[in-house]
Structures are given as C-alpha cells and as structure tokens.
PDB file of C-alpha atoms and ligand atoms in Angstrom:
ATOM      1  CA  MET S  21      -0.440  -0.351  -0.082  1.00 51.00           C
ATOM      2  CA  LYS S  22       1.590   3.899  -1.105  1.00 49.00           C
ATOM      3  CA  PRO S  23       1.976   6.215   2.095  1.00 48.00           C
ATOM      4  CA  LYS S  24      -1.331   8.772   1.521  1.00 47.00           C
ATOM      5  CA  SER S  25       1.893  11.515   1.894  1.00 54.00           C
ATOM      6  CA  GLY S  26       5.481  11.703   0.728  1.00 79.00           C
ATOM      7  CA  LYS S  27       8.001   9.954  -2.337  1.00 89.00           C
ATOM      8  CA  SER S  28       8.349   6.557  -1.666  1.00 94.00           C
ATOM      9  CA  ILE S  29       9.851   3.865  -3.926  1.00 96.00           C
ATOM     10  CA  THR S  30       8.282  -0.466  -4.188  1.00 97.00           C
ATOM     11  CA  PHE S  31      11.540  -2.328  -4.985  1.00 97.00           C
ATOM     12  CA  LEU S  32      10.472  -6.166  -5.591  1.00 97.00           C
ATOM     13  CA  PRO S  33      10.785  -8.702  -4.482  1.00 95.00           C
ATOM     14  CA  ASP S  34      10.162  -7.557  -1.716  1.00 93.00           C
ATOM     15  CA  ASP S  35       7.198  -5.279  -2.260  1.00 95.00           C
ATOM     16  CA  LYS S  36       8.895  -2.555   0.430  1.00 96.00           C
ATOM     17  CA  ILE S  37       7.660   1.009  -0.366  1.00 96.00           C
ATOM     18  CA  VAL S  38      10.262   3.244   0.792  1.00 94.00           C
ATOM     19  CA  LEU S  39       9.953   6.568   1.122  1.00 92.00           C
ATOM     20  CA  VAL S  40      12.694   8.904  -0.330  1.00 90.00           C
ATOM     21  CA  SER S  41      13.586  11.498   2.311  1.00 83.00           C
ATOM     22  CA  HIS S  42      16.409  13.516   0.646  1.00 81.00           C
ATOM     23  CA  GLN S  43      15.753  14.509  -2.585  1.00 78.00           C
ATOM     24  CA  ASP S  44      19.613  14.229  -3.838  1.00 87.00           C
ATOM     25  CA  GLU S  45      19.752  10.627  -2.610  1.00 91.00           C
ATOM     26  CA  THR S  46      20.408   7.688  -5.248  1.00 95.00           C
ATOM     27  CA  VAL S  47      18.495   4.256  -5.402  1.00 96.00           C
ATOM     28  CA  LEU S  48      21.008   2.962  -4.281  1.00 96.00           C
ATOM     29  CA  ASN S  49      21.714   5.266  -0.740  1.00 94.00           C
ATOM     30  CA  VAL S  50      17.754   4.673  -0.372  1.00 94.00           C
ATOM     31  CA  ALA S  51      17.796   0.633  -0.690  1.00 95.00           C
ATOM     32  CA  ILE S  52      20.219   0.510   1.585  1.00 94.00           C
ATOM     33  CA  ARG S  53      19.090   2.841   3.901  1.00 92.00           C
ATOM     34  CA  ALA S  54      16.237   0.500   3.799  1.00 93.00           C
ATOM     35  CA  GLY S  55      18.092  -2.210   4.489  1.00 95.00           C
ATOM     36  CA  LEU S  56      17.821  -4.392   1.672  1.00 94.00           C
ATOM     37  CA  PRO S  57      19.725  -7.012   0.264  1.00 92.00           C
ATOM     38  CA  ILE S  58      21.407  -4.802  -2.448  1.00 93.00           C
ATOM     39  CA  ASP S  59      24.882  -6.149  -4.085  1.00 95.00           C
ATOM     40  CA  HIS S  60      26.858  -2.789  -5.143  1.00 97.00           C
ATOM     41  CA  THR S  61      30.449  -3.942  -5.064  1.00 97.00           C
ATOM     42  CA  CYS S  62      31.701  -0.925  -6.265  1.00 97.00           C
ATOM     43  CA  GLY S  63      31.322   1.163  -3.852  1.00 96.00           C
ATOM     44  CA  GLY S  64      28.319   3.578  -5.600  1.00 96.00           C
ATOM     45  CA  PHE S  65      30.512   4.553  -8.903  1.00 96.00           C
ATOM     46  CA  GLY S  66      28.502   3.146 -11.411  1.00 96.00           C
ATOM     47  CA  THR S  67      32.013   0.403 -11.948  1.00 96.00           C
ATOM     48  CA  CYS S  68      30.769  -2.821 -11.598  1.00 97.00           C
ATOM     49  CA  GLY S  69      26.948  -3.266 -12.316  1.00 96.00           C
ATOM     50  CA  THR S  70      25.996  -4.722  -8.981  1.00 97.00           C
ATOM     51  CA  CYS S  71      23.599  -3.198  -8.572  1.00 98.00           C
ATOM     52  CA  VAL S  72      21.283  -3.023 -11.444  1.00 97.00           C
ATOM     53  CA  VAL S  73      17.795  -3.321 -11.962  1.00 98.00           C
ATOM     54  CA  PHE S  74      14.685  -3.237 -13.990  1.00 98.00           C
ATOM     55  CA  VAL S  75      12.321  -0.640 -13.645  1.00 98.00           C
ATOM     56  CA  ARG S  76       8.908  -1.995 -13.476  1.00 98.00           C
ATOM     57  CA  ALA S  77       6.606   1.424 -13.453  1.00 98.00           C
ATOM     58  CA  GLY S  78       8.098   5.080 -13.758  1.00 97.00           C
ATOM     59  CA  LEU S  79      10.808   4.831 -16.540  1.00 97.00           C
ATOM     60  CA  GLU S  80       9.393   7.917 -18.613  1.00 97.00           C
ATOM     61  CA  ASN S  81      10.215   9.635 -14.967  1.00 96.00           C
ATOM     62  CA  LEU S  82      13.282   8.640 -14.587  1.00 97.00           C
ATOM     63  CA  PRO S  83      16.269  11.436 -16.335  1.00 96.00           C
ATOM     64  CA  PRO S  84      18.495   9.801 -19.971  1.00 97.00           C
ATOM     65  CA  ARG S  85      21.869   7.271 -18.761  1.00 98.00           C
ATOM     66  CA  ASN S  86      24.002   9.204 -17.387  1.00 97.00           C
ATOM     67  CA  GLU S  87      27.826   9.135 -18.790  1.00 97.00           C
ATOM     68  CA  ILE S  88      29.013   6.477 -16.716  1.00 97.00           C
ATOM     69  CA  GLU S  89      26.187   4.099 -16.688  1.00 97.00           C
ATOM     70  CA  ALA S  90      25.689   4.307 -20.990  1.00 98.00           C
ATOM     71  CA  GLU S  91      29.011   2.533 -21.131  1.00 97.00           C
ATOM     72  CA  MET S  92      27.674   0.013 -19.039  1.00 96.00           C
ATOM     73  CA  ALA S  93      24.577  -0.612 -20.367  1.00 97.00           C
ATOM     74  CA  GLN S  94      26.328  -0.701 -24.144  1.00 97.00           C
ATOM     75  CA  ASP S  95      29.451  -2.076 -23.181  1.00 96.00           C
ATOM     76  CA  ARG S  96      26.958  -5.121 -21.239  1.00 96.00           C
ATOM     77  CA  GLY S  97      23.789  -5.138 -23.915  1.00 97.00           C
ATOM     78  CA  PHE S  98      21.206  -3.465 -21.052  1.00 97.00           C
ATOM     79  CA  LEU S  99      17.439  -3.957 -21.370  1.00 97.00           C
ATOM     80  CA  LYS S 100      16.516  -0.170 -21.576  1.00 96.00           C
ATOM     81  CA  GLU S 101      14.705  -1.148 -18.000  1.00 97.00           C
ATOM     82  CA  GLU S 102      18.015  -2.133 -16.320  1.00 98.00           C
ATOM     83  CA  ARG S 103      19.336   0.752 -14.613  1.00 98.00           C
ATOM     84  CA  LEU S 104      22.081   1.355 -12.074  1.00 98.00           C
ATOM     85  CA  CYS S 105      20.466   2.054  -8.801  1.00 96.00           C
ATOM     86  CA  CYS S 106      23.037   3.966  -7.598  1.00 98.00           C
ATOM     87  CA  GLN S 107      22.905   6.246 -10.737  1.00 97.00           C
ATOM     88  CA  ILE S 108      19.641   6.910 -10.838  1.00 97.00           C
ATOM     89  CA  PRO S 109      17.719   9.386  -8.817  1.00 95.00           C
ATOM     90  CA  PRO S 110      14.974   8.410  -7.013  1.00 94.00           C
ATOM     91  CA  VAL S 111      12.014   9.695  -8.196  1.00 94.00           C
ATOM     92  CA  ASP S 112       8.018   9.068  -7.060  1.00 94.00           C
ATOM     93  CA  GLY S 113       6.879   6.151  -8.209  1.00 95.00           C
ATOM     94  CA  LEU S 114       9.466   3.842  -9.094  1.00 97.00           C
ATOM     95  CA  VAL S 115       8.721   0.000  -8.680  1.00 98.00           C
ATOM     96  CA  LEU S 116      12.162  -0.953  -8.174  1.00 98.00           C
ATOM     97  CA  GLU S 117      13.348  -5.099  -9.184  1.00 98.00           C
ATOM     98  CA  ARG S 118      15.906  -6.390  -8.007  1.00 93.00           C
ATOM     99  CA  PRO S 119      17.621  -9.760 -10.263  1.00 88.00           C
TER     100      PRO S 119
HETATM  101  S1  FES Q 224      27.168   0.030  -6.632  1.00 50.28           S
HETATM  102 FE1  FES Q 224      28.239  -0.520  -8.587  1.00 50.28          FE
HETATM  103  S2  FES Q 224      28.101   0.146 -10.287  1.00 50.28           S
HETATM  104 FE2  FES Q 224      26.398   0.425  -8.760  1.00 50.28          FE
END
C-alpha cells in the first residue's frame, strides 16, 4: 500500500515501499537505508554493475542514463528497463525489481 504523502519507491520482490527522504540521494542509498539486500560491490561508483535493477514502473519519469551508466549499458547490452540504481535519482512512484 502506498503511503498517503511523500515520495516513495517500491522494491520487488520484497514488495517493500520506501519513503524518499533526500532528493539528492541515489536509489542505491534509499535501498541501503531501508536494509534491502542490494549488491553494490564498487560502492556506488557505477563500475561494477552489481546494483542493476529492472524498472517495472516509472521508467518514463527517470532522466536519461548519465555517461557512466550509458557506457556500462552499452558494454553489457542492458535492456532499456535495466538501470544502475547507484546512478539514478529517487523519482516518486518508481517500482524496481532486484534480479
Ligand atoms: S554499485 Fe557498482 S555499479 Fe552501482
């Protein structure tokens, strides 16, 4: 169930809704703060690819890939809904699935 106010992100398969408290943090920070078991081997620098998630809703509200993410997406042949959660902002209403 979606909270009545505030921005939130839903993580699957946990079905966990996490409130966004800082607009300047990344989705990875939001997930870590919520205690979700999301891999982030490089520490959020966009070089390992272990934090990849599938965007199940809200893809149209995300900004285009930054240079770091675009390079990895091209190298690894990401689908358009595969995004690095260390490189994307916490846009309200995102539904993200961990692989
Ligand atoms: S944590 Fe390494 S690419 Fe996101």
